[in-house]
Amino acid sequence: MNLSLERKLAIHELLGKAAYAYDQRDLDLLESCFDIDAVMSMRIAGGSLIGPFEGRDAIMQLMRNSMAEQTDVRRHVVSNIFFESSGEQPVVISNLTLLSTQGGVASLLATGIYRDTVVEEGGSWRLRFRHLDLDSTY
């Protein structure tokens, strides 16, 4: 299946919406970005695999736990988005630049690469598999 420009734009929007939802701590919006059977994992600075977190509920618990530990304001900037494959479940690669503001001071917290597999459900795109490789610890 070739992805139309409209579908590609909708997937770009999904990635942006997921980043915005986390940064705004909008758990309902964030949850809507993940498929019910979603799986998420990450690796920090080439270390051991963290996860996988299987199912939307497990992923959302990870998000809640992460938010509870954070006292700063975070901004997940997703960029350099391209499609590695555009079949039934497209694979999308993008860069993450994670910024933090605390006490009025902004700083670069981390950079990394997302590898996402997305699915379309009822006219909406959702994350099915998400893996994040962070370049460094923070």
Tab-separated table of C-alpha atoms in Angstrom:
chain	number	residue	atom	x	y	z
A	1	MET	CA	0.000	0.000	0.000
A	2	ASN	CA	1.358	3.405	-0.935
A	3	LEU	CA	0.650	6.087	1.611
A	4	SER	CA	-1.160	9.112	0.279
A	5	LEU	CA	-0.019	12.566	1.306
A	6	GLU	CA	-3.098	12.804	3.524
A	7	ARG	CA	-2.161	9.597	5.360
A	8	LYS	CA	1.455	10.685	5.740
A	9	LEU	CA	0.293	14.011	7.164
A	10	ALA	CA	-2.038	12.219	9.588
A	11	ILE	CA	0.877	10.068	10.801
A	12	HIS	CA	3.083	13.156	11.209
A	13	GLU	CA	0.256	14.646	13.254
A	14	LEU	CA	0.076	11.500	15.410
A	15	LEU	CA	3.768	11.825	16.309
A	16	GLY	CA	3.337	15.498	17.152
A	17	LYS	CA	0.186	14.822	19.153
A	18	ALA	CA	1.893	12.125	21.240
A	19	ALA	CA	4.792	14.482	22.058
A	20	TYR	CA	2.440	17.360	22.900
A	21	ALA	CA	0.204	15.142	25.045
A	22	TYR	CA	3.155	13.953	27.139
A	23	ASP	CA	4.516	17.472	27.561
A	24	GLN	CA	1.096	18.813	28.581
A	25	ARG	CA	0.498	15.775	30.787
A	26	ASP	CA	-2.749	15.162	28.932
A	27	LEU	CA	-3.096	11.474	29.711
A	28	ASP	CA	-6.341	10.996	27.780
A	29	LEU	CA	-4.853	12.458	24.617
A	30	LEU	CA	-1.638	10.483	25.099
A	31	GLU	CA	-3.559	7.243	25.607
A	32	SER	CA	-5.491	7.871	22.390
A	33	CYS	CA	-2.184	7.817	20.484
A	34	PHE	CA	-1.475	4.163	21.367
A	35	ASP	CA	-3.148	1.050	20.016
A	36	ILE	CA	-4.668	-1.137	22.734
A	37	ASP	CA	-2.062	-3.827	21.921
A	38	ALA	CA	0.833	-1.369	21.639
A	39	VAL	CA	4.348	-2.342	22.701
A	40	MET	CA	7.060	0.110	23.744
A	41	SER	CA	10.736	-0.327	24.523
A	42	MET	CA	13.807	1.844	24.834
A	43	ARG	CA	17.555	1.676	25.092
A	44	ILE	CA	19.660	4.395	26.711
A	45	ALA	CA	23.177	5.049	25.405
A	46	GLY	CA	23.525	1.526	24.017
A	47	GLY	CA	22.697	-0.051	27.384
A	48	SER	CA	20.295	-2.839	28.170
A	49	LEU	CA	16.834	-2.935	26.642
A	50	ILE	CA	14.197	-1.347	28.873
A	51	GLY	CA	10.881	-3.111	28.432
A	52	PRO	CA	9.094	-4.148	26.440
A	53	PHE	CA	6.010	-2.620	27.999
A	54	GLU	CA	3.164	-4.612	26.503
A	55	GLY	CA	-0.302	-3.150	26.061
A	56	ARG	CA	-1.567	0.411	26.252
A	57	ASP	CA	-2.243	0.115	29.996
A	58	ALA	CA	1.385	-0.839	30.727
A	59	ILE	CA	2.677	1.981	28.521
A	60	MET	CA	0.408	4.498	30.208
A	61	GLN	CA	1.596	3.333	33.640
A	62	LEU	CA	5.179	3.908	32.473
A	63	MET	CA	4.185	7.412	31.341
A	64	ARG	CA	2.438	8.189	34.647
A	65	ASN	CA	5.437	6.935	36.650
A	66	SER	CA	7.844	8.992	34.526
A	67	MET	CA	5.745	12.137	34.883
A	68	ALA	CA	5.519	11.677	38.659
A	69	GLU	CA	9.332	11.811	38.911
A	70	GLN	CA	9.750	14.928	36.763
A	71	THR	CA	9.760	18.396	38.306
A	72	ASP	CA	10.761	20.211	35.109
A	73	VAL	CA	8.786	21.234	32.039
A	74	ARG	CA	9.590	18.941	29.115
A	75	ARG	CA	9.350	19.549	25.393
A	76	HIS	CA	9.697	16.559	23.093
A	77	VAL	CA	10.636	17.905	19.662
A	78	VAL	CA	10.060	15.312	16.934
A	79	SER	CA	11.788	16.018	13.617
A	80	ASN	CA	13.362	14.512	10.482
A	81	ILE	CA	10.363	12.232	10.019
A	82	PHE	CA	10.495	9.721	7.176
A	83	PHE	CA	8.870	6.414	6.274
A	84	GLU	CA	11.103	3.356	6.251
A	85	SER	CA	8.223	1.293	4.885
A	86	SER	CA	4.713	2.165	3.820
A	87	GLY	CA	2.955	-1.202	3.843
A	88	GLU	CA	-0.081	-2.259	5.854
A	89	GLN	CA	1.681	-1.120	9.045
A	90	PRO	CA	4.000	1.754	8.083
A	91	VAL	CA	7.319	2.143	9.902
A	92	VAL	CA	8.231	5.739	10.711
A	93	ILE	CA	11.673	6.945	11.785
A	94	SER	CA	12.112	10.300	13.530
A	95	ASN	CA	14.548	12.236	15.696
A	96	LEU	CA	13.817	13.245	19.267
A	97	THR	CA	15.279	16.357	20.833
A	98	LEU	CA	14.230	16.526	24.484
A	99	LEU	CA	14.386	19.949	26.090
A	100	SER	CA	13.877	20.733	29.760
A	101	THR	CA	13.035	23.983	31.508
A	102	GLN	CA	13.446	24.329	35.249
A	103	GLY	CA	13.745	27.500	37.257
A	104	GLY	CA	13.462	29.536	34.076
A	105	VAL	CA	16.513	27.866	32.522
A	106	ALA	CA	16.149	25.776	29.357
A	107	SER	CA	18.578	22.988	28.563
A	108	LEU	CA	19.047	20.075	26.230
A	109	LEU	CA	18.201	16.918	28.147
A	110	ALA	CA	18.626	14.180	25.531
A	111	THR	CA	18.519	13.262	21.872
A	112	GLY	CA	17.432	10.041	20.270
A	113	ILE	CA	15.687	8.158	17.497
A	114	TYR	CA	12.124	6.863	17.488
A	115	ARG	CA	11.228	3.835	15.397
A	116	ASP	CA	7.436	3.564	15.245
A	117	THR	CA	5.102	1.111	13.588
A	118	VAL	CA	1.661	2.647	13.157
A	119	VAL	CA	-1.768	1.214	12.377
A	120	GLU	CA	-4.971	2.803	11.172
A	121	GLU	CA	-8.075	2.085	13.224
A	122	GLY	CA	-11.425	3.557	12.308
A	123	GLY	CA	-9.855	6.421	10.401
A	124	SER	CA	-7.312	7.272	13.138
A	125	TRP	CA	-3.635	6.356	13.235
A	126	ARG	CA	-2.190	4.859	16.405
A	127	LEU	CA	1.232	3.733	17.602
A	128	ARG	CA	1.477	-0.084	17.602
A	129	PHE	CA	5.216	-0.553	18.252
A	130	ARG	CA	7.434	2.240	19.578
A	131	HIS	CA	11.141	1.917	20.253
A	132	LEU	CA	13.289	4.811	21.449
A	133	ASP	CA	17.088	4.789	21.288
A	134	LEU	CA	18.401	7.614	23.451
A	135	ASP	CA	21.924	8.782	22.667
A	136	SER	CA	22.877	9.524	26.262
A	137	THR	CA	21.717	9.270	29.837
A	138	TYR	CA	20.240	12.326	31.469
